[in-house]
Coordinates of C-alpha atoms and ligand atoms in Angstrom, one line a residue:
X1 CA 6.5 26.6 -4.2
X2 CA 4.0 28.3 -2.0
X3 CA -0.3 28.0 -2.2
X4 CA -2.7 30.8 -0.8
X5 CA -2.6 29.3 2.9
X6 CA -4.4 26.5 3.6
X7 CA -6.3 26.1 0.4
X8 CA -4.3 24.1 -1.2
X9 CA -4.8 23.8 -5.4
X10 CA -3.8 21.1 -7.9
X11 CA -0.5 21.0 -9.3
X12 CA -1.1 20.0 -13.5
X13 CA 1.7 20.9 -16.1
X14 CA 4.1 22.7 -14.1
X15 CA 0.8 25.1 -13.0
X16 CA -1.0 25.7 -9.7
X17 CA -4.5 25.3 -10.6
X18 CA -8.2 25.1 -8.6
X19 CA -10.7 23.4 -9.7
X20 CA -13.2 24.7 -12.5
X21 CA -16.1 24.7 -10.3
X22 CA -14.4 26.9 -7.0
X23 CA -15.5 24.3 -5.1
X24 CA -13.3 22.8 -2.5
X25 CA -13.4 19.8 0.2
X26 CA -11.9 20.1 3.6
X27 CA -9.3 17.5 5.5
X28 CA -9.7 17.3 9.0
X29 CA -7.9 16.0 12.0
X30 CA -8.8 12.6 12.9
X31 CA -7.5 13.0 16.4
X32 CA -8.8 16.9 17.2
X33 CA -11.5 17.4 14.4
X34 CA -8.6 20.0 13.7
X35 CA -9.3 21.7 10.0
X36 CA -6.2 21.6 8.4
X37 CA -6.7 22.9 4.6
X38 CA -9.0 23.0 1.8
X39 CA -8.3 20.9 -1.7
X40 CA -9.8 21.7 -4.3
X41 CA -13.1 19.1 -5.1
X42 CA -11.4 18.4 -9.0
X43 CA -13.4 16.5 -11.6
X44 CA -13.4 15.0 -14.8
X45 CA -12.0 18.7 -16.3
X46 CA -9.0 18.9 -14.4
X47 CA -8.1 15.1 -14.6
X48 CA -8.3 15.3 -18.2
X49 CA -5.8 18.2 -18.2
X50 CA -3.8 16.7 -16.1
X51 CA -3.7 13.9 -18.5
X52 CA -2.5 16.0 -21.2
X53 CA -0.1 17.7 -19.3
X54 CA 1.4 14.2 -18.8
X55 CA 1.0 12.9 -22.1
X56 CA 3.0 16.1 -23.7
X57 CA 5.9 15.6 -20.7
X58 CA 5.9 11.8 -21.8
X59 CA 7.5 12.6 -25.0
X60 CA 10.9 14.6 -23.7
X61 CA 10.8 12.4 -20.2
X62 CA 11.2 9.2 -22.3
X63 CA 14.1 10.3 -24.0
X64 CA 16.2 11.6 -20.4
X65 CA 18.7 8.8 -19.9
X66 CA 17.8 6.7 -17.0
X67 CA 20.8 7.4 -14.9
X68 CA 19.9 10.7 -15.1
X69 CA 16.3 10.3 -14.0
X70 CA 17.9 8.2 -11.3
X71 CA 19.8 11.0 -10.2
X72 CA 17.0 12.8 -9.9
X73 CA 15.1 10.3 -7.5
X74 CA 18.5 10.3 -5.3
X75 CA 17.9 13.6 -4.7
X76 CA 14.0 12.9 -3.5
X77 CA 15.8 10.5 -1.4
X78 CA 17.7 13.0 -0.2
X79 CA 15.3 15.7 0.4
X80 CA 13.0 12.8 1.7
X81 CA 16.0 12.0 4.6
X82 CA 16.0 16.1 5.4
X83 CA 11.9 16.5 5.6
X84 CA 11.5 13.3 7.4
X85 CA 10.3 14.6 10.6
X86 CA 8.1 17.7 9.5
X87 CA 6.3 15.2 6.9
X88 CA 5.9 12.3 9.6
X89 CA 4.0 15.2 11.6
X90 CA 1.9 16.6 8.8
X91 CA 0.8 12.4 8.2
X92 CA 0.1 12.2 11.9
X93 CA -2.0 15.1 11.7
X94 CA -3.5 14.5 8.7
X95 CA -4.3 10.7 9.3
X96 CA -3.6 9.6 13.1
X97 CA -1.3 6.9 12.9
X98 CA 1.6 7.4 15.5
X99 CA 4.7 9.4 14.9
X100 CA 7.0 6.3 14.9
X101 CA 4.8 4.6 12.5
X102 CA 4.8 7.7 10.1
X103 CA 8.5 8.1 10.3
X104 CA 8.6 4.3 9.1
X105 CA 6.1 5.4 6.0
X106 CA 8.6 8.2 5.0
X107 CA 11.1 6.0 5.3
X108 CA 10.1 3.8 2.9
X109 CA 9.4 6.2 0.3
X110 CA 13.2 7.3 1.0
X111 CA 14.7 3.6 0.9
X112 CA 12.1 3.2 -3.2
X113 CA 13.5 6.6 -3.9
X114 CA 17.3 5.2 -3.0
X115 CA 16.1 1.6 -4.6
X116 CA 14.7 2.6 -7.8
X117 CA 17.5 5.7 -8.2
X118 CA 20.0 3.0 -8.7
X119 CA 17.3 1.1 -11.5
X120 CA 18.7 4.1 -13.4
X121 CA 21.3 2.4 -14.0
X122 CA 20.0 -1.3 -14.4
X123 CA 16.8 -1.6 -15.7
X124 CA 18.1 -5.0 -17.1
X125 CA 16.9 -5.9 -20.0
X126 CA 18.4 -9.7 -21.9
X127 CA 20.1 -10.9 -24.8
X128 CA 20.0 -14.8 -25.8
X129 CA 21.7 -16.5 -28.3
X130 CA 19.6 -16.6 -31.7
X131 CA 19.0 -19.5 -33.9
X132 CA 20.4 -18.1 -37.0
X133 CA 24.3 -17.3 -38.0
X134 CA 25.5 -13.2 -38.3
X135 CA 22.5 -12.1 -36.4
X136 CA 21.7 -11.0 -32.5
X137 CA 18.8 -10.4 -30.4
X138 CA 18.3 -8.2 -27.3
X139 CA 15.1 -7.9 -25.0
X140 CA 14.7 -4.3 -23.8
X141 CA 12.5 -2.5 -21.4
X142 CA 10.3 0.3 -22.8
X143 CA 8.4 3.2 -21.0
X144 CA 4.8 2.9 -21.5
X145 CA 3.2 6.3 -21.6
X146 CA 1.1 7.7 -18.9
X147 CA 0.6 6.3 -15.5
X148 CA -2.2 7.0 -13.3
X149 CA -1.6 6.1 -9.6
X150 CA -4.5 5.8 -7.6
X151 CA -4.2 5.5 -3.8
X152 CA -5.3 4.8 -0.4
X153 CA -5.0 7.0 2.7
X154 CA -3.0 4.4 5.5
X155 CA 0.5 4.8 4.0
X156 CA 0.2 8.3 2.5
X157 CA 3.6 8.9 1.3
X158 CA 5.2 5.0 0.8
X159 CA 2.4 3.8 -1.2
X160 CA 2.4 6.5 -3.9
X161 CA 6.0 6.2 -3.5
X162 CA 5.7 2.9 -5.1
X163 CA 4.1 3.2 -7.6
X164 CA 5.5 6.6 -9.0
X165 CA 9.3 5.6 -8.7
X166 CA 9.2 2.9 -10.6
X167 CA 6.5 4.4 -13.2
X168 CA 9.3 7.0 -13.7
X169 CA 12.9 5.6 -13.5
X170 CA 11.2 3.5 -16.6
X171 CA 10.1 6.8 -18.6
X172 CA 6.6 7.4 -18.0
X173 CA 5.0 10.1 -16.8
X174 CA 2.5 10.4 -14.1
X175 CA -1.0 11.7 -13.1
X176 CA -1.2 11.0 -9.4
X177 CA -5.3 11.0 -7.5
X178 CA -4.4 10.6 -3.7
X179 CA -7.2 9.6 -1.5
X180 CA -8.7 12.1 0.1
X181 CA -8.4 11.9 3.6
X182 CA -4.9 12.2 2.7
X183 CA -4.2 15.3 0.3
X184 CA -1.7 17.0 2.0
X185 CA 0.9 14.5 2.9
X186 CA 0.4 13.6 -0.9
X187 CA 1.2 17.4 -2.3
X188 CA 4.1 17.1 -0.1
X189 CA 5.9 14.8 -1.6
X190 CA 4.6 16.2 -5.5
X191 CA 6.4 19.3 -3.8
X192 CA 9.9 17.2 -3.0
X193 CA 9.9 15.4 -6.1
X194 CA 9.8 19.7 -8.0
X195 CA 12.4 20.4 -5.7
X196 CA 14.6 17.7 -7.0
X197 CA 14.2 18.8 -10.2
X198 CA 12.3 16.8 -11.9
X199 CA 10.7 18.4 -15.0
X200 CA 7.4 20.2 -15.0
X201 CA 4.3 18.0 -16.3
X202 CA 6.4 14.7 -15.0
X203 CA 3.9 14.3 -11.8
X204 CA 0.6 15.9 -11.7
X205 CA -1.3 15.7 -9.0
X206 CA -5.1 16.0 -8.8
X207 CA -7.9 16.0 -5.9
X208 CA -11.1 14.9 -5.6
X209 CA -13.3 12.5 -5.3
X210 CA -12.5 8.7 -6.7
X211 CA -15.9 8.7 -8.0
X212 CA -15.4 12.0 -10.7
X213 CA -11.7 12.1 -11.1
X214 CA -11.3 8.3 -10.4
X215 CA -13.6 8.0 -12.7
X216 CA -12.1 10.0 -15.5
X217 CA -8.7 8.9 -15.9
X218 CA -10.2 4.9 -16.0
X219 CA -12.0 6.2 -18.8
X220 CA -9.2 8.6 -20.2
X221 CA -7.9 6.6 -23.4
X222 CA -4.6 8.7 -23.1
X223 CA -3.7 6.7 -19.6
X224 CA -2.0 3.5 -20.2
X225 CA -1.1 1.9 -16.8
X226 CA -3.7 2.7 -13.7
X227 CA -1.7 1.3 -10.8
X228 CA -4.2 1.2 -7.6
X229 CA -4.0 0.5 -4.6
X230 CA -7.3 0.5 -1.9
X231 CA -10.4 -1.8 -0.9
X232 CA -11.1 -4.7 -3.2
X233 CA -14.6 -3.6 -4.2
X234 CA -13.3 -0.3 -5.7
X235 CA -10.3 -2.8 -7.4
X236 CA -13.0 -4.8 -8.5
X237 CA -14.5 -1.7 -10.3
X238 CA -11.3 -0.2 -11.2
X239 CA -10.3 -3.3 -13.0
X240 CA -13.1 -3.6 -15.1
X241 CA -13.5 0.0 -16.3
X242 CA -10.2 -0.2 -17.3
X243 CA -10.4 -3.5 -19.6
X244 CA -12.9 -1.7 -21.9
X245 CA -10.0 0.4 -23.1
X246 CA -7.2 -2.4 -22.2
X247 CA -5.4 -0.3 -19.9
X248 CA -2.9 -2.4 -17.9
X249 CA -4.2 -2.5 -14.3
X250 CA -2.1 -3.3 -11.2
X251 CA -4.4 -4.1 -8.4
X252 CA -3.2 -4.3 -4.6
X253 CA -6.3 -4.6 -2.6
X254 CA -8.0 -6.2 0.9
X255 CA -6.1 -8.2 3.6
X256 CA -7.4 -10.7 6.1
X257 CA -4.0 -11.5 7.6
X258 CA -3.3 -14.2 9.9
X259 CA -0.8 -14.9 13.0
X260 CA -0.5 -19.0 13.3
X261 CA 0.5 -19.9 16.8
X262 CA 1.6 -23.7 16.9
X263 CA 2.2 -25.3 20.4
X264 CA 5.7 -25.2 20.6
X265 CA 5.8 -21.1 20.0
X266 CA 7.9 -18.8 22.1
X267 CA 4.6 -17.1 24.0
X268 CA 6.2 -13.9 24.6
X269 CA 7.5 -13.6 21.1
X270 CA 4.2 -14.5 19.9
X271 CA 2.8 -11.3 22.3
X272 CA 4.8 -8.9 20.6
X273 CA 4.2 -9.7 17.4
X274 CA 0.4 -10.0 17.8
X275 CA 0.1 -6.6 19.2
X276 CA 2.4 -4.9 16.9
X277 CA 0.4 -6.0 13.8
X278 CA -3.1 -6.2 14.7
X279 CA -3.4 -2.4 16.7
X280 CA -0.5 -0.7 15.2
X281 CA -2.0 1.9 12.9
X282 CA -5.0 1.2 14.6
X283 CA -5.7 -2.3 12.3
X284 CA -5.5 0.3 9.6
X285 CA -2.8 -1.7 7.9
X286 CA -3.5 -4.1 4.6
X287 CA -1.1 -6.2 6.2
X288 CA -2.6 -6.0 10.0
X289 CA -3.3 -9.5 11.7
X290 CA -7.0 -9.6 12.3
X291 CA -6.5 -13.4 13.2
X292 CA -4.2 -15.0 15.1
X293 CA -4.8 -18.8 14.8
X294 CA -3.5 -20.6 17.8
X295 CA -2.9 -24.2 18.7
X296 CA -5.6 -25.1 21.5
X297 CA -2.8 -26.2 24.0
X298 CA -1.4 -22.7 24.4
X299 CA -4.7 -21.1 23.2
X300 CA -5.8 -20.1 26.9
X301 CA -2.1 -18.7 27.6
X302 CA -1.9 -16.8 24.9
X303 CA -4.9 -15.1 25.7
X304 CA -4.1 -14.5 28.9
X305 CA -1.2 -13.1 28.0
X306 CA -2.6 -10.8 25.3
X307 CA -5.5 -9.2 27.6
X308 CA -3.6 -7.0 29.8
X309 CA -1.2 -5.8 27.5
X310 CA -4.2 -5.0 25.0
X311 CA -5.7 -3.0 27.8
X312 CA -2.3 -0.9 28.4
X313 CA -1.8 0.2 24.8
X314 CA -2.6 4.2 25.1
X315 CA -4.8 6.0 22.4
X316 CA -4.8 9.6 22.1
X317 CA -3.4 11.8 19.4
X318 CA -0.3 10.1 17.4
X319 CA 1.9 13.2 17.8
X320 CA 2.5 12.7 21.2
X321 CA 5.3 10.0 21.7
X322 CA 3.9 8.2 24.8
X323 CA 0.5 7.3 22.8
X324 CA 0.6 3.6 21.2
X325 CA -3.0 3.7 18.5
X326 CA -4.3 6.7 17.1
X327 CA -7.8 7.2 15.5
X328 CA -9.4 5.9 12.9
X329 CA -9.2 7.5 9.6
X330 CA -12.7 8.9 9.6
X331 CA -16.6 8.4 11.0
X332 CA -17.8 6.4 8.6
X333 CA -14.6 4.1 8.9
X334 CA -15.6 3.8 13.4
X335 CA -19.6 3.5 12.4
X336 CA -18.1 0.3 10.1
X337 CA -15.6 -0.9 12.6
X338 CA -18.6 -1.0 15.7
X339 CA -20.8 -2.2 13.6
X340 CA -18.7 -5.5 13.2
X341 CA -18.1 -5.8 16.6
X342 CA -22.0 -6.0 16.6
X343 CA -21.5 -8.9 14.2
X344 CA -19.2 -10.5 15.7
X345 CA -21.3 -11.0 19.1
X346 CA -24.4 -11.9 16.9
X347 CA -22.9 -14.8 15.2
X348 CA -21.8 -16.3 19.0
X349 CA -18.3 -14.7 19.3
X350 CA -17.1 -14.1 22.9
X351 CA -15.7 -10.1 23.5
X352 CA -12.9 -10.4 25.8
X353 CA -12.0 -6.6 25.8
X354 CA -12.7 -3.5 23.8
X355 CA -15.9 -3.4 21.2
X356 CA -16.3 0.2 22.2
X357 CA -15.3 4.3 20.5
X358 CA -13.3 5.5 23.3
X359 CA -14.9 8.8 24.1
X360 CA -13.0 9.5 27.4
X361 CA -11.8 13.4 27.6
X362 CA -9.3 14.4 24.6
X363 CA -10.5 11.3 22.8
X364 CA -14.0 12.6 22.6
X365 CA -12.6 15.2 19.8
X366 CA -11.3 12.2 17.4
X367 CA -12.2 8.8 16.0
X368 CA -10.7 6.4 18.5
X369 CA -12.0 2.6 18.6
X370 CA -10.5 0.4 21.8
X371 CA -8.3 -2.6 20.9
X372 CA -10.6 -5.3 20.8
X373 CA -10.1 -9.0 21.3
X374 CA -12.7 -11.5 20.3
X375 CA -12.6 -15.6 21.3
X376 CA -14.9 -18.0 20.3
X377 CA -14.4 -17.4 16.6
X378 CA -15.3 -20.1 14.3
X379 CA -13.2 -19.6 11.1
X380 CA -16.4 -18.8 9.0
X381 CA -18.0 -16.0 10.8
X382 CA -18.0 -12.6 9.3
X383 CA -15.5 -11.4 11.6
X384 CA -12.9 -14.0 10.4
X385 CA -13.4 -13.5 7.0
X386 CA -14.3 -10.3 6.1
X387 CA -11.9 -6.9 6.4
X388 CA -12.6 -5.3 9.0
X389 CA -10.1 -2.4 8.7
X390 CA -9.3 -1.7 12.5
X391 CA -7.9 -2.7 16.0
X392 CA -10.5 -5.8 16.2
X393 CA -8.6 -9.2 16.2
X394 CA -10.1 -12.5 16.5
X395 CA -8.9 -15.7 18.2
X396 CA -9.6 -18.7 16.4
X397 CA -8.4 -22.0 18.2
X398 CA -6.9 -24.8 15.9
X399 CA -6.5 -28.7 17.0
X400 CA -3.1 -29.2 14.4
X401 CA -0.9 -27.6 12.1
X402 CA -2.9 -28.5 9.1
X403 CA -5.9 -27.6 10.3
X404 CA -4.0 -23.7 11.3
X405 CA -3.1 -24.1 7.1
X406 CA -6.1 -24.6 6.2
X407 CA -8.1 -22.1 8.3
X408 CA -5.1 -19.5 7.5
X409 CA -5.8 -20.4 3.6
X410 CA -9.2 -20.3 3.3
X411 CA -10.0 -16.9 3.3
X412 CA -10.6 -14.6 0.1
X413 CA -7.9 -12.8 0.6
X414 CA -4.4 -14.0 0.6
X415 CA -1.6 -10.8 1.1
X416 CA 0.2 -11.9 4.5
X417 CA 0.5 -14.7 6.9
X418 CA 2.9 -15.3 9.9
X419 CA 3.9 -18.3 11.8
X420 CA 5.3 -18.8 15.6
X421 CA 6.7 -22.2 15.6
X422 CA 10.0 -23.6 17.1
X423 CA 10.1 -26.3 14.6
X424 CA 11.9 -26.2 11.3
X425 CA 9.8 -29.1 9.6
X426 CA 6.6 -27.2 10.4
X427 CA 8.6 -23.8 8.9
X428 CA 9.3 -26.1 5.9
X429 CA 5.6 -27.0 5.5
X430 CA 4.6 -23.3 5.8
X431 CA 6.6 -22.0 3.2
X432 CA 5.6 -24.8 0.7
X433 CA 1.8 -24.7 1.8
X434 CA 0.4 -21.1 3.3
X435 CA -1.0 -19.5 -0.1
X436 CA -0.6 -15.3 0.7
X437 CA 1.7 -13.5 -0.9
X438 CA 4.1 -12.6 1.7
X439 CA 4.9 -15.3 4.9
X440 CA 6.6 -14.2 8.3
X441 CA 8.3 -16.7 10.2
X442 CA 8.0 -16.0 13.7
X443 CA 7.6 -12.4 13.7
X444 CA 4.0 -10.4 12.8
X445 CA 2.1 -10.2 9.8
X446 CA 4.0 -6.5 8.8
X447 CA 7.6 -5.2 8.0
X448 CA 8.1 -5.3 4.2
X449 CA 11.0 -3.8 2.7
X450 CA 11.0 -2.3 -0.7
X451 CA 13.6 -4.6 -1.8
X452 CA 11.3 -7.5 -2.4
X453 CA 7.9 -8.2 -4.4
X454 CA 5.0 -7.4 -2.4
X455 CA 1.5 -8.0 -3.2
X456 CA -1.0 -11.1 -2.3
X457 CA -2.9 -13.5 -4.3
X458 CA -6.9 -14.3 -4.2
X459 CA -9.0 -11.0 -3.7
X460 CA -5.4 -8.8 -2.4
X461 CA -4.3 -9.1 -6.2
X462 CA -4.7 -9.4 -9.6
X463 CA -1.0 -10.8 -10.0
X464 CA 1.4 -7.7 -10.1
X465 CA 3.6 -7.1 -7.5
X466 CA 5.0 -3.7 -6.2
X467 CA 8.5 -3.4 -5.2
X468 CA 11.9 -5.3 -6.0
X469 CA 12.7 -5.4 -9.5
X470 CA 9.2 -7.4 -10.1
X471 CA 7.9 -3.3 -9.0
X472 CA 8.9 -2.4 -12.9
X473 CA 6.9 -4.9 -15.1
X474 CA 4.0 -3.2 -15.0
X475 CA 5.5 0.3 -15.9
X476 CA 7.5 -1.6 -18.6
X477 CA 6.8 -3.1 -22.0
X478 CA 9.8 -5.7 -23.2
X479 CA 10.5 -4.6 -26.7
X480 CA 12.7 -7.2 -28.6
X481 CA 15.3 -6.1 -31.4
X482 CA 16.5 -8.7 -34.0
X483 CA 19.6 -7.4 -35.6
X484 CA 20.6 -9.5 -38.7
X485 CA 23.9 -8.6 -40.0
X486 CA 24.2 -11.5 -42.3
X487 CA 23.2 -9.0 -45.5
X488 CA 20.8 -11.6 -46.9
X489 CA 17.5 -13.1 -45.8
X490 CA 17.4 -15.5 -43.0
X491 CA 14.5 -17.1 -42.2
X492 CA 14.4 -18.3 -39.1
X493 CA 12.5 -21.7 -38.2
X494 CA 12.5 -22.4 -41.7
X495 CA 16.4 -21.7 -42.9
X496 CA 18.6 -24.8 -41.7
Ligands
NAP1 P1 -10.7 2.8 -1.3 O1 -11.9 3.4 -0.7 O2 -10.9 1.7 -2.3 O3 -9.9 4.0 -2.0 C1 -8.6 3.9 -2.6 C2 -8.4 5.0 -3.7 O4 -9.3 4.7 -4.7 C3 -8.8 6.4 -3.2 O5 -7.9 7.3 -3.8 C4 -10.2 6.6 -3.7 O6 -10.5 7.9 -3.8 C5 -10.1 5.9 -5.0 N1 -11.4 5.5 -5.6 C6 -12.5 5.2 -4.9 N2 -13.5 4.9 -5.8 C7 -12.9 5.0 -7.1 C8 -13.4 4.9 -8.4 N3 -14.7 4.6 -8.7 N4 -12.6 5.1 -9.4 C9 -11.3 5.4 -9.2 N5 -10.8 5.6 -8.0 C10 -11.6 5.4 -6.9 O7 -9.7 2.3 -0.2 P2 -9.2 3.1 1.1 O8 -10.3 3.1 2.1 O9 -8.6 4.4 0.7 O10 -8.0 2.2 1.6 C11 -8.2 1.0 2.4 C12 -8.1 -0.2 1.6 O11 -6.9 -0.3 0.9 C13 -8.2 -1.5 2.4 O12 -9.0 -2.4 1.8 C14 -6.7 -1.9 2.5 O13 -6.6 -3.3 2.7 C15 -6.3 -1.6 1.1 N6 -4.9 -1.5 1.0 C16 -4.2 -2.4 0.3 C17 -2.8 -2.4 0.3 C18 -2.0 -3.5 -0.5 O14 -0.9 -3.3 -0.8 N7 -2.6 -4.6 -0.8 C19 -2.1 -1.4 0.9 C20 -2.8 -0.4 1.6 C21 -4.2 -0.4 1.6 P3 -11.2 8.7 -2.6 O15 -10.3 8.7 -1.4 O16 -11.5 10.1 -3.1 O17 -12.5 7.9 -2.2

């Protein structure tokens, strides 16, 4: 499948396709300010045909046995495992975070692709015994119709991954809106999935703007399921365009992650953990630590430790393997990031290092932030409860382990938490009492595998979960079949 280079078009019903208007948007660089394409700038027209292509593709799709779409999402897997490298680069280029950290996001869409392959041939459904003689029941899982997935730009190729395995080892059919800092990485894996063979009109892909063809397919009363994942305000909104046609909505949203260091933690563990998940894809993460919670006896230790080696992490441009952070995703996402920094000071918090765009030589080209480090934080301030969305982590000192609970709890989000603690009673505690979604014991607030339910609670969620097997309830619908093969009329509840 080839495109007139670098302007890139929609792909809807099998068919290469601009948008109506000619008009395009461009995707940049964040590292260089590099152009790297054109997409077309698609709008409630082309959304709407996209949703028609999928609703007509529904109808044979459905009706493929599931082993055999399975088969078909081996073979993304495969293709996945042979592309890995040239798609880690086009994501580094297209969205900055570094090359070992796009590898990983390929990865995971091969391990879903290998994962939900094999749901081919599962998809468990149930039968119970029934209360009546010479009759059975069986609980069965349906396809639902079309799927839109909606997604953010930080994992460009595992989150849609998600969301569109699952949506089609079930039988539904798929209208796809990547964000759009991230087209390309997105029409790279459409392309894959062609290439595996899946039929034309399965997957449609559409770019533009959340606000037009967003917009549309919330309102289309052809899509059944939107399955989004991005900020909480544009969840928020999502989820209640949706209700007024009583679309099912899966919502994955904001993250105010904390790392709880009690006084008996191993320091240096602590260290790498911190650093991994508060500046690794430069914060950009919906599972980053942006507070690390720390027993006041060890408090001044960890610090010390964390300074230097926040000062050594490298930025520069993600393809080149020595670099630790890359950019930020875009302007507007730096102008937000400094502007909290400026918050942070204001409301009495102490900056220990960072607080600054790096604008040293190369960097001057790209969107680069310093790792920052605040102390001083009082759980309530802005900067401890709010998402910031970048390498800016706050220290907030704690006099107990119930009081680290409490402050990791009371936040309005609730995706990830971690603990550093040498104590298996405290451990215990933890897992009965920290209220996110997803709980580390000592290691960092990141490092999910596709395996298990992900997905947080509070403002992260609205109480689906992505992943596992719990990844298919909201691209199913149980059906239930009573057989009775008694050949009269039971009744049940009222026959004896
Ligand atoms: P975003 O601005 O909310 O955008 C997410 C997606 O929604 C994009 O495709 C966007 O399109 C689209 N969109 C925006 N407005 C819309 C509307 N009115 N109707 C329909 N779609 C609309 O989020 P982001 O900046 O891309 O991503 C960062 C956020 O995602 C953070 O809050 C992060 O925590 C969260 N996140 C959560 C998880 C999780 O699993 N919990 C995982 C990753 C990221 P455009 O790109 O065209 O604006």
């Amino acid at each position: 499948m080839t495109t007139t280079a670098n302007v890139f078009q929609n792909y809807i019903g099998g068919k290469w396709r601009g948008a109506e208007s000619g008009q395009t948007f461009p995707n940049y660089n964040p590292a260089t300010g590099e152009l790297l394409g054109y997409f077309p700038l698609s709008g409630e027209a082309e959304a709407n045909a996209a949703v028609a292509a999928a609703r007509t593709a529904f109808e044979k799709w459905r009706l493929v046995p599931a082993p055999k779409r399975g088969e078909i999402l081996f073979r993304v897997g495969e293709l996945l495992k042979e592309h890995k490298e040239e798609i880690a680069r086009t994501m580094t280029q297209e969205m900055g975070k570094i090359l070992k950290e796009t590898r990983g996001d390929v990865q995971e869409g091969i391990d879903m692709a290998y994962y939900m392959g094999g749901e081919g041939r599962r998809l468990f459904g149930h039968s119970v015994p029934v209360e009546l003689p010479n009759k059975a029941g069986v609980a069965m899982r349906d396809p639902i119709g079309v799927v839109s997935c909606i997604t953010p730009w930080n994992f460009p190729v595992a989150i849609p991954t998600w969301k569109m395995f699952p949506a089609l080892i079930a039988g539904n059919t798929v209208v796809f809106k990547p964000a759009s800092d991230t087209p390309l990485s997105a029409l790279r894996l459409v392309e894959i999935l062609y290439e595996a063979g899946l039929p034309e009109g399965v997957v449609n892909i559409v770019f533009g703007p959340g606000g037009s063809v967003g917009e549309a397919l919330l309102h289309n009363p052809d899509v059944a399921v939107i399955s989004f994942t991005g900020s909480t305000e544009s969840g928020r909104h999502v989820a209640m365009e949706a209700a007024k046609s009583l679309k099912r909505v899966s919502l994955e949203m904001g993250g105010k992650n904390a790392v709880i260091v009690m006084d008996d933690a191993d320091l240096n563990l602590a260290v790498e953990g911190i650093l991994w998940s508060a500046y690794g894809t430069a914060g950009q993460r919906c599972t980053a630590c942006s507070r690390v919670i720390v027993h006041r006896d060890v408090s001044k230790e960890l610090v010390d430790m964390l300074v230097p080696r926040i000062e050594q992490l490298r930025l520069g441009n993600g393809l080149d393997e020595s670099v630790d952070v890359g950019p930020v995703i875009n302007v507007s996402q730096l102008t937000k990031i400094h502007s909290y920094c400026g918050i942070g000071k204001d409301e009495g918090a102490k900056l220990i290092t960072g607080g600054y765009a790096d604008r040293e030589g190369e960097l001057a080209r790209g969107n680069f932030y310093r790792p920052t480090l605040f102390t001083n934080v009082r759980p309530d301030m802005r900067i401890a409860q709010e998402e910031i969305f970048g390498p800016v982590l706050s220290v907030i000192e704690v006099q107990s382990f119930d009081e680290a609970i409490a402050v990791n709890n009371n936040t309005k989000y609730g995706l990830s938490s971690a603990i550093y603690t040498q104590d298996i009673n405290r451990v215990q505690r933890a897992m009965r009492d920290i209220t996110t979604g997803i709980l580390y014991i000592n290691s960092g607030t990141t490092g999910a595998e596709i395996q298990f339910p992900f997905g947080g609670t509070r403002g992260t969620g609205n109480g689906h979960r992505e992943a596992g097997i719990a990844g298919l309830d909201v691209f199913t619908e149980w059906k239930v079949v009573y057989t009775d093969y008694s050949g009269k009329l039971q009744k049940a509840q009222i026959d004896e």
